[in-house]
Amino acid sequence: MDLTRYVNTFGRAMRRKYDCKVQKVSINASFTCPNRDASKGIGGCTFCNNASFNVNAQQAPSIAQQLSTGKSVLRTKKNARQFIAYFQAYTSTYADINLLEQRYNQALNTPDVIGLSIGTRPDCVPEDVLRLLADYQQQGKEIWLELGLQSANDEVLRQVNRGHDVACYKDAMKRAKAHGLQVCTHLIVGLPGEAPEASIDAAAMATDLGTDGLKIHPLHVVKGTQMARQVKSGIIPDLPQSRYVDVVTKIIRQAPPEQTFHRLTGTANKHLLLSPGWCERKWSVLNDIYTRLADSPG
């Protein structure tokens, strides 16, 4: 299976640009989130438990230690030669600008780290942060701003306690693009209150606004979240794998050829995952996406 036959994956785009294997190393820089510290809300998004996707989410070693460990693993398993420090946990622009610059610089000063990927919320990208990231980019660093839109429906965003609306995302996109930054938009397929197919229109909207990349994953309900109680009571039905594959395939087909896909599915730690069970099987999902594209590539 070679998805790059049909998909402009992030890995493919980076190899073409840098002539080697480039991998993101996920790190936790000990930031928090305005949806947890009561400035926007408490408890976080109803689907959020960072431990489900970030092994460093609970007890984070230093940035240098995280990068050293991550690089060693990715050199061995993926034959990676250069790396992007992915500030993944919680909201990685939510701090004083001097502290942000200090922590970003720690990552950029690490050997073989060629850039940053900064995961954040649309309501946490003030101008001083955008200027800092644009300055790194002007220095030749590979910089990505990863904005968590998740849904293009304000009522759905309210129900999952996001604390921002679609207009906020549009504003953040406009300002980020004015600084010339590369933006990757995150979408969750199957959020309660909307059909999975709504993500197709959300992806089209993000593309129209200038997003350079998309990161897509299914709603997976994990322990330690508010949503866990809802799925146990039957309020949130399982998203079938076949339906998810259909949605992702349609998003890929409508995307412009230069748009990069940073992720096509998502998994959770087995001991945390409640639903759907197929989120344990990343390669099964990717194989189904490949098959669907191969059977009808047009």
Coordinates of C-alpha atoms in Angstrom, one line a residue:
M1 CA 0.0 0.0 0.0
D2 CA 1.4 3.4 -1.0
L3 CA -1.1 6.1 -0.2
T4 CA 1.1 8.7 -1.8
R5 CA -0.2 7.4 -5.1
Y6 CA -3.4 9.2 -4.3
V7 CA -2.8 11.5 -1.4
N8 CA -0.3 14.4 -0.9
T9 CA 0.7 13.2 2.5
F10 CA 2.7 15.4 4.8
G11 CA 5.6 12.9 4.7
R12 CA 5.6 13.0 0.9
A13 CA 5.6 16.8 0.8
M14 CA 8.5 17.0 3.3
R15 CA 10.6 14.4 1.5
R16 CA 10.1 16.3 -1.8
K17 CA 11.1 19.5 -0.1
Y18 CA 14.1 18.3 2.0
D19 CA 15.2 15.2 0.1
C20 CA 15.0 13.0 3.2
K21 CA 12.6 11.5 5.7
V22 CA 11.2 14.2 8.0
Q23 CA 9.1 13.3 11.0
K24 CA 7.2 15.2 13.7
V25 CA 8.3 14.6 17.3
S26 CA 5.3 15.2 19.6
I27 CA 6.3 17.1 22.8
N28 CA 4.5 18.5 25.8
A29 CA 5.8 22.0 26.8
S30 CA 3.6 22.1 30.0
F31 CA 1.1 24.6 28.6
T32 CA -2.6 24.6 29.6
C33 CA -5.8 25.6 27.9
P34 CA -8.3 28.5 28.3
N35 CA -11.0 25.9 28.3
R36 CA -9.5 24.3 31.4
D37 CA -8.2 27.2 33.5
A38 CA -11.7 29.0 33.6
S39 CA -10.7 31.9 31.3
K40 CA -13.1 30.3 28.7
G41 CA -14.4 27.4 30.6
I42 CA -13.6 24.4 32.8
G43 CA -13.2 20.7 32.2
G44 CA -12.0 21.1 28.6
C45 CA -13.7 19.9 25.5
T46 CA -16.0 17.0 26.2
F47 CA -13.8 14.6 24.0
C48 CA -10.4 15.7 25.4
N49 CA -8.0 13.5 27.4
N50 CA -4.6 14.4 26.2
A51 CA -3.2 11.1 27.4
S52 CA -5.1 9.3 24.7
F53 CA -2.9 10.7 22.0
N54 CA 0.2 12.1 23.7
V55 CA 2.4 9.8 25.7
N56 CA 4.1 12.8 27.3
A57 CA 0.8 14.5 28.4
Q58 CA 0.9 13.7 32.1
Q59 CA 4.5 13.7 33.1
A60 CA 6.6 15.7 30.7
P61 CA 10.4 15.5 30.7
S62 CA 12.3 18.5 29.4
I63 CA 11.8 19.5 25.8
A64 CA 15.4 18.4 25.1
Q65 CA 14.8 15.0 26.6
Q66 CA 11.5 14.5 24.7
L67 CA 13.2 15.4 21.5
S68 CA 16.2 13.2 22.1
T69 CA 14.0 10.2 22.9
G70 CA 11.6 10.9 20.0
K71 CA 14.4 11.4 17.4
S72 CA 16.1 8.1 18.5
V73 CA 12.9 6.1 18.1
L74 CA 12.0 7.7 14.7
R75 CA 15.5 7.3 13.3
T76 CA 15.3 3.5 14.1
K77 CA 11.7 2.9 13.1
K78 CA 11.1 5.4 10.3
N79 CA 14.6 6.1 9.0
A80 CA 14.0 9.8 9.7
R81 CA 16.9 12.2 9.3
Q82 CA 15.3 15.6 10.1
F83 CA 12.6 16.5 12.6
I84 CA 9.8 19.0 13.3
A85 CA 9.1 19.7 17.0
Y86 CA 5.3 19.2 17.3
F87 CA 4.0 21.2 20.3
Q88 CA 0.9 19.0 20.7
A89 CA -0.4 18.9 24.2
Y90 CA -3.2 21.3 25.0
T91 CA -2.8 24.9 23.7
S92 CA 0.7 25.6 22.7
T93 CA 0.4 29.3 22.1
Y94 CA -1.4 30.0 25.4
A95 CA 1.3 31.7 27.4
D96 CA 3.3 34.9 27.7
I97 CA 5.2 35.5 24.4
N98 CA 8.6 35.5 26.1
L99 CA 7.9 32.0 27.6
L100 CA 6.7 30.8 24.2
E101 CA 9.8 32.1 22.5
Q102 CA 12.0 30.5 25.1
R103 CA 10.4 27.1 24.7
Y104 CA 10.2 27.2 20.9
N105 CA 13.9 28.2 20.8
Q106 CA 14.8 25.2 23.0
A107 CA 13.3 23.0 20.3
L108 CA 14.8 24.8 17.3
N109 CA 18.3 24.8 18.9
T110 CA 18.2 21.0 19.0
P111 CA 20.3 19.3 16.3
D112 CA 18.4 18.1 13.2
V113 CA 15.2 19.9 14.2
I114 CA 14.3 22.0 11.2
G115 CA 11.1 23.6 12.4
L116 CA 8.0 23.7 14.5
S117 CA 4.4 22.6 14.3
I118 CA 2.3 24.4 16.8
G119 CA -1.0 22.9 17.9
T120 CA -3.5 25.5 19.2
R121 CA -7.0 26.9 19.2
P122 CA -8.3 29.6 16.9
D123 CA -8.9 31.9 19.9
C124 CA -5.3 31.7 21.1
V125 CA -3.3 33.2 18.2
P126 CA -2.6 36.8 19.0
E127 CA -0.6 39.0 16.7
D128 CA 2.7 38.7 18.7
V129 CA 2.6 34.9 18.4
L130 CA 1.9 35.1 14.6
R131 CA 4.8 37.6 14.2
L132 CA 7.1 35.3 16.1
L133 CA 6.2 32.3 14.0
A134 CA 6.5 34.3 10.8
D135 CA 10.0 35.4 11.9
Y136 CA 11.1 31.8 12.4
Q137 CA 9.7 31.1 8.9
Q138 CA 11.6 34.0 7.4
Q139 CA 14.8 32.5 9.0
G140 CA 14.2 29.4 6.9
K141 CA 12.5 27.2 9.5
E142 CA 9.6 24.9 8.6
I143 CA 6.7 26.4 10.5
W144 CA 3.2 25.0 10.7
L145 CA 0.3 26.5 12.7
E146 CA -2.2 23.8 13.5
L147 CA -5.6 25.2 14.2
G148 CA -8.3 23.0 15.8
L149 CA -11.5 23.8 14.1
Q150 CA -13.0 20.3 14.6
S151 CA -16.5 21.3 13.2
A152 CA -17.9 24.1 11.1
N153 CA -21.1 24.1 13.0
D154 CA -21.4 26.6 15.9
E155 CA -24.0 24.5 17.8
V156 CA -21.8 21.4 17.6
L157 CA -18.9 23.4 18.9
R158 CA -21.0 24.6 21.8
Q159 CA -22.2 21.1 22.7
V160 CA -18.6 19.8 22.9
N161 CA -17.6 22.8 25.0
R162 CA -15.0 24.2 22.5
G163 CA -15.3 27.8 23.8
H164 CA -15.0 29.3 20.3
D165 CA -17.1 29.6 17.2
V166 CA -16.5 29.3 13.4
A167 CA -16.1 33.0 13.0
C168 CA -13.1 32.9 15.4
Y169 CA -11.5 30.2 13.2
K170 CA -12.1 32.4 10.1
D171 CA -10.5 35.4 11.8
A172 CA -7.4 33.3 12.9
M173 CA -7.0 31.9 9.4
K174 CA -7.2 35.4 7.8
R175 CA -4.6 36.8 10.2
A176 CA -2.2 33.7 9.9
K177 CA -2.3 33.9 6.1
A178 CA -1.6 37.6 6.2
H179 CA 1.6 36.7 7.9
G180 CA 2.4 34.1 5.3
L181 CA 2.1 31.2 7.7
Q182 CA 1.4 27.6 6.7
V183 CA -1.8 26.4 8.4
C184 CA -3.1 22.9 9.0
T185 CA -6.7 22.6 10.0
H186 CA -7.9 19.8 12.4
L187 CA -11.3 18.2 11.8
I188 CA -13.1 15.5 13.8
V189 CA -15.5 13.3 11.9
G190 CA -18.6 12.1 13.8
L191 CA -19.0 14.7 16.5
P192 CA -22.4 14.4 18.3
G193 CA -25.1 16.6 16.7
E194 CA -23.9 16.4 13.1
A195 CA -23.7 13.8 10.4
P196 CA -20.1 12.6 9.6
E197 CA -20.6 13.9 6.1
A198 CA -20.6 17.5 7.5
S199 CA -16.8 17.2 7.7
I200 CA -16.7 17.2 3.9
D201 CA -18.2 20.7 3.8
A202 CA -16.0 21.8 6.7
A203 CA -12.9 20.7 4.8
A204 CA -14.1 22.6 1.7
M205 CA -14.7 25.7 3.8
A206 CA -11.2 25.5 5.3
T207 CA -9.7 25.0 1.8
D208 CA -11.5 28.1 0.6
L209 CA -10.1 30.1 3.5
G210 CA -6.6 29.1 2.5
T211 CA -5.6 26.2 4.7
D212 CA -2.5 24.5 3.5
G213 CA -3.1 21.2 5.2
L214 CA -5.8 19.1 6.8
K215 CA -5.6 16.7 9.8
I216 CA -8.6 14.4 10.0
H217 CA -9.5 11.8 12.6
P218 CA -12.7 10.1 13.8
L219 CA -14.4 10.9 17.0
H220 CA -13.1 8.3 19.4
V221 CA -14.4 8.3 23.0
V222 CA -11.8 7.6 25.7
K223 CA -11.9 7.2 29.4
G224 CA -11.5 10.3 31.5
T225 CA -13.6 12.5 29.4
Q226 CA -17.1 14.0 29.7
M227 CA -18.1 12.2 26.5
A228 CA -17.3 8.8 28.1
R229 CA -20.4 9.1 30.2
Q230 CA -22.5 9.9 27.1
V231 CA -21.3 6.9 25.1
K232 CA -21.9 4.6 28.0
S233 CA -25.6 5.8 28.1
G234 CA -26.0 5.3 24.4
I235 CA -26.3 9.0 23.6
I236 CA -23.4 8.8 21.1
P237 CA -23.6 6.0 18.6
D238 CA -20.6 4.3 17.1
L239 CA -19.2 5.7 13.9
P240 CA -18.9 2.8 11.4
Q241 CA -15.4 2.4 9.9
S242 CA -16.9 2.2 6.4
R243 CA -18.7 5.5 6.8
Y244 CA -15.6 7.2 8.1
V245 CA -13.6 5.9 5.1
D246 CA -16.2 7.2 2.7
V247 CA -16.0 10.7 4.3
V248 CA -12.2 10.8 4.2
T249 CA -12.1 9.6 0.6
K250 CA -14.5 12.4 -0.5
I251 CA -12.4 15.0 1.4
I252 CA -9.3 13.8 -0.4
R253 CA -10.9 13.8 -3.8
Q254 CA -12.1 17.4 -3.4
A255 CA -8.8 18.7 -2.1
P256 CA -6.5 20.7 -4.4
P257 CA -3.3 18.7 -5.3
E258 CA -1.0 21.0 -3.3
Q259 CA -2.9 20.5 -0.1
T260 CA -1.1 18.3 2.4
F261 CA -2.8 15.7 4.6
H262 CA -1.1 15.5 8.0
R263 CA -3.3 12.7 9.2
L264 CA -6.1 10.6 7.7
T265 CA -7.2 8.7 10.8
G266 CA -6.5 8.7 14.5
T267 CA -5.9 6.0 17.2
A268 CA -6.1 6.0 21.0
N269 CA -4.3 4.0 23.6
K270 CA -6.1 0.6 23.9
H271 CA -6.5 0.9 27.7
L272 CA -8.2 4.3 27.3
L273 CA -10.4 3.7 24.2
L274 CA -14.1 3.1 24.7
S275 CA -15.5 3.6 21.2
P276 CA -15.4 2.8 18.4
G277 CA -13.3 -0.3 18.6
W278 CA -11.8 0.0 15.1
C279 CA -9.8 3.1 16.3
E280 CA -7.3 0.6 17.6
R281 CA -6.6 -0.6 14.0
K282 CA -4.9 2.3 12.2
W283 CA -3.6 0.3 9.3
S284 CA -7.0 -1.3 8.7
V285 CA -8.5 2.2 8.2
L286 CA -5.6 3.4 6.0
N287 CA -5.9 0.2 3.9
D288 CA -9.6 0.8 3.4
I289 CA -8.9 4.4 2.4
Y290 CA -6.3 3.2 -0.1
T291 CA -8.6 0.6 -1.5
R292 CA -11.4 3.0 -1.9
L293 CA -9.2 5.5 -3.8
A294 CA -7.6 2.8 -5.9
D295 CA -11.0 1.4 -6.9
S296 CA -12.3 4.8 -8.0
P297 CA -9.5 7.3 -8.2
G298 CA -11.3 9.9 -10.1

